[in-house]
Amino acid sequence: MLSKALLRLGASAARHPWRVIAAWLVAAMLVVLAAVAFGGRTADSMTAPGLDSQRAAELIERAGTGQEGMTAQVVVTPLGDGATFFDDDGARGALTRLGAEVRRLPHVLGASDPAGALHGGRETAVRGGLVSADGRIAVVRVQYPDQSRLSAEDLHALVALGDRLRAELPLRVEMGGNLFYAFSDPDGGVSELIGLLAAAAILFLAFGSLVAAALPIGMAAFGLTVGVATMTVLAEVTDVPAFAPVLGSMVGLGVGIDYALFVLARHREYLARGLDPREAAGRAVATAGRPVVFAGGTVVVSILGLAVANVPFMTVGGLAVSIVVLIMVVASVTLLPAFLGAAGPRLARAGRIGRALRTRKPGRLARRDHAAGGTDADGWRRWIGHVGRHPVPYAVGAAGVLLTATLPVLGLRVGLPDDGSLPHSRTERRAYDLVAEGFGPGTNGPLVIAADPSGDPGVVDRLVATVAADPGIASVAPTRVDRATGIATLVVFPTTGPQDEATADTIVRLRTDVLPAAIGSGPARAHVGGAAASLSDVGRRTSERLPALVAAVLAMSFLLLMLVFRSVLVPLKAVLLNLLSIGAAYGIMVAVFQWGWGGALIGLEATVPIVSFIPMFLFAILFGLSMDYEVFLLSRVREEYLRTGDNRTAIVEGVSRTARIITSAALIMVAVFLSFAVAEDPSTKMFGLGLATAILIDATVVRMVLVPATMTLLGRTNWWLPKWLDRLLPRGPVGTDDTDDTDDGADTDAESTGEAPRTPLVGR
């Protein structure tokens, strides 16, 4: 059985700590070396099979026009008041030199020439979209090959050129484009450090010991190193999205420290009872490690459920994050007990500073409180008892608060936060603003129409005419036609920005009305692509598949919890309460990012839509994480119920004995996630704020109010299970302490031997 295997595993690791630690060191070194030698780079292929934008990308790739590769843009304006490119020969000469220098960069296939266009007259340069109508702003559009042939060195070379030319030319030089998006260093390094420091402070306050605080941090650091290096190796095999390492670090740190915290708390309980450190470590892994394994498994399965969206980059991103979580689970039941065995009896006592920070009680009462999770256990008992005496007002009030927080979800709008949502300190944002000022907002989100005439030579001219006449299109760039395939590509600029709903409406109108009218009933075909169209398509695909993901995750979670706790109502209640906390987190995200409420607190300079794939990602991750606390808390309640047979006592004792640990664990996760909410990238902010908000709500309003209130109202029916279903379910769930949770050390293996609770409700 699982608990016996974990007992042997934990005890063995604690008896031979240095062997286990050495094995992890060797494994970490091998994975890191493999990442350095064979690892690939993350990619941003945000497409999915069957989408119209994907068909456009396939046509463009067949044509070989170069538009399937990476791009960058250098946006310039002359320094000095009143100067223009037309009446200032110095500015025009500087523009000529800048274009020549850009074209000499490694791997550059070509670049537009606004200075050359100016020789044909102002109207020619303006019609080509290279110079603004007022002559104040010019754009050098740079074409690179596809991402597989490039590296971060190409971005560094472009940025270094811009830095040099700013000092040498009388021009203001700003840069942007998807080359920056692909190869800019992702947010994370500083955020991870802030999160680790905050977690260390919370752990120290929780345990009052530097040694105890350091062990979860050390374990999480080991696991994160192995996990992120594994992601890098995976990137050589398939396209791992750029957000995966950041999200993996965020979730990995949170769950890793949380899992270690629960095992460490149990270990200290057993030390307080006088057990040998190695035996205490084994029993801690057997009891707390069991919920860790099942909670971690729930997180992994929930995230892997993203595959139902049929969006490859989401599936691979979910797989990469799941690998990090799985590594953290393995570290919790192998590396952590090795740390515990190496620390020995020092973990049984708080450090000198910790003793000064905590109020100690004398005699048996102090020992009882220490074993129950700290000197504040009586305070939690009083609170849970108070909620239990007034369950209806607390249940109704808490549910009302969460439903109110969920209401903004009705205004949820998905889209793509572009460079216009970055802080003004970034050159990409300044380039975005210059382009919007000089050429219109739609120039920052061009659409690419790919057409295969298929023997209809007049279709391209008809396409250009009908597309240009659409009210949502500001201009159409000169058409490129590949001689070998006949495939034509049209770059069109909407009148609205890439974040605007009107742009999405324009894309739909082009596909349903404009293109069919131009093509007619002939064999030609045309598709709308480009970054804005791709993200719009992915947003629609994820919105369509979100109900399937929700249903799959809910069904899986319900079945798992029913197996764990042998109850119908406990898993049903857990599913509904988790939905409430996730809905509230969604609502707060809408209020902050779309309405701007409190956005300045996290450095958000403009309102933005919610990134199209984030709601689905957040649901999978949050449902898995919220199940962590559900399993940890209800496991203890179940233990108390099996021991006493009294539902009210089980609720008070089970919740109060885990309250401090759950609160500390939640604070750690919130601190880690909030450290990412202050990153520059809006997508990282959304992940960080969404995860932090949901965990905070889940660990406070849900676990400490709604769970005891609803369980009190349900009474003994919490543990009701029909007889026919009881016969179908396999035995040996993880919800009970079948190793040791008694003061005399006797085993209580009720469920492991197939016995029902002392007051069974099966079939009643």
Short mmCIF file of N, CA, C and O in Angstrom, two decimals, residues 262 266 269 372-373 380 629 632-637 651-665 704:
data_model
loop_
_atom_site.label_atom_id
_atom_site.label_comp_id
_atom_site.label_asym_id
_atom_site.label_seq_id
_atom_site.Cartn_x
_atom_site.Cartn_y
_atom_site.Cartn_z
N PHE A 262 4.27 20.87 4.59
CA PHE A 262 3.36 19.91 5.22
C PHE A 262 4.12 18.70 5.78
O PHE A 262 3.81 18.22 6.88
N ARG A 266 4.62 17.76 9.94
CA ARG A 266 4.34 16.45 10.53
C ARG A 266 5.59 15.87 11.21
O ARG A 266 5.52 15.27 12.28
N GLU A 269 5.98 17.31 14.55
CA GLU A 269 5.02 16.73 15.49
C GLU A 269 5.56 15.43 16.08
O GLU A 269 5.48 15.20 17.29
N ALA A 372 -0.07 20.03 17.87
CA ALA A 372 -1.25 20.35 17.08
C ALA A 372 -0.99 21.40 16.03
O ALA A 372 -1.87 21.75 15.28
N GLY A 373 0.18 21.90 15.95
CA GLY A 373 0.49 22.84 14.91
C GLY A 373 0.86 24.19 15.40
O GLY A 373 0.90 25.14 14.64
N TRP A 380 -7.49 28.79 16.81
CA TRP A 380 -8.19 28.23 15.66
C TRP A 380 -9.37 27.36 16.11
O TRP A 380 -10.43 27.37 15.46
N TYR A 629 -5.02 21.80 -0.78
CA TYR A 629 -5.52 22.15 0.54
C TYR A 629 -6.72 21.29 0.92
O TYR A 629 -6.90 20.96 2.09
N PHE A 632 -5.21 17.95 2.05
CA PHE A 632 -4.50 18.10 3.32
C PHE A 632 -5.47 18.28 4.48
O PHE A 632 -5.36 17.63 5.52
N LEU A 633 -6.44 19.18 4.30
CA LEU A 633 -7.36 19.49 5.39
C LEU A 633 -8.30 18.32 5.66
O LEU A 633 -8.47 17.89 6.81
N LEU A 634 -8.94 17.82 4.61
CA LEU A 634 -9.93 16.77 4.82
C LEU A 634 -9.28 15.45 5.24
O LEU A 634 -9.93 14.62 5.88
N SER A 635 -8.02 15.25 4.87
CA SER A 635 -7.33 14.06 5.37
C SER A 635 -7.29 14.08 6.89
O SER A 635 -7.53 13.07 7.56
N ARG A 636 -6.99 15.26 7.46
CA ARG A 636 -6.92 15.36 8.91
C ARG A 636 -8.31 15.26 9.54
O ARG A 636 -8.49 14.64 10.59
N VAL A 637 -9.32 15.88 8.88
CA VAL A 637 -10.69 15.76 9.39
C VAL A 637 -11.12 14.30 9.36
O VAL A 637 -11.75 13.79 10.30
N ILE A 651 -14.41 18.05 12.71
CA ILE A 651 -14.24 19.31 11.98
C ILE A 651 -13.37 20.27 12.78
O ILE A 651 -12.41 20.85 12.26
N VAL A 652 -13.71 20.45 14.07
CA VAL A 652 -12.97 21.40 14.89
C VAL A 652 -11.51 20.99 15.01
O VAL A 652 -10.59 21.80 14.81
N GLU A 653 -11.28 19.72 15.34
CA GLU A 653 -9.90 19.27 15.54
C GLU A 653 -9.13 19.21 14.22
O GLU A 653 -7.98 19.63 14.14
N GLY A 654 -9.77 18.68 13.17
CA GLY A 654 -9.08 18.53 11.90
C GLY A 654 -8.70 19.87 11.29
O GLY A 654 -7.57 20.06 10.83
N VAL A 655 -9.63 20.82 11.30
CA VAL A 655 -9.33 22.12 10.71
C VAL A 655 -8.34 22.89 11.56
O VAL A 655 -7.39 23.50 11.06
N SER A 656 -8.52 22.88 12.89
CA SER A 656 -7.64 23.66 13.76
C SER A 656 -6.21 23.12 13.75
O SER A 656 -5.24 23.88 13.83
N ARG A 657 -6.05 21.81 13.61
CA ARG A 657 -4.72 21.23 13.64
C ARG A 657 -3.97 21.44 12.33
O ARG A 657 -2.75 21.27 12.28
N THR A 658 -4.69 21.80 11.26
CA THR A 658 -4.03 22.08 9.99
C THR A 658 -4.07 23.56 9.62
O THR A 658 -3.46 23.97 8.63
N ALA A 659 -4.80 24.36 10.41
CA ALA A 659 -5.05 25.76 10.02
C ALA A 659 -3.77 26.56 9.89
O ALA A 659 -3.58 27.29 8.91
N ARG A 660 -2.89 26.44 10.89
CA ARG A 660 -1.68 27.26 10.84
C ARG A 660 -0.79 26.86 9.67
O ARG A 660 -0.20 27.70 8.99
N ILE A 661 -0.69 25.55 9.41
CA ILE A 661 0.14 25.09 8.31
C ILE A 661 -0.47 25.50 6.97
O ILE A 661 0.24 25.96 6.07
N ILE A 662 -1.79 25.34 6.83
CA ILE A 662 -2.44 25.75 5.58
C ILE A 662 -2.29 27.24 5.37
O ILE A 662 -2.01 27.72 4.26
N THR A 663 -2.45 28.02 6.44
CA THR A 663 -2.30 29.47 6.32
C THR A 663 -0.88 29.84 5.93
O THR A 663 -0.66 30.69 5.05
N SER A 664 0.10 29.20 6.56
CA SER A 664 1.49 29.48 6.21
C SER A 664 1.78 29.07 4.77
O SER A 664 2.44 29.80 4.02
N ALA A 665 1.27 27.90 4.39
CA ALA A 665 1.48 27.44 3.02
C ALA A 665 0.84 28.39 2.02
O ALA A 665 1.43 28.72 0.98
N MET A 704 -11.36 28.17 5.82
CA MET A 704 -11.56 28.51 7.22
C MET A 704 -12.97 29.01 7.54
O MET A 704 -13.29 29.25 8.69
#
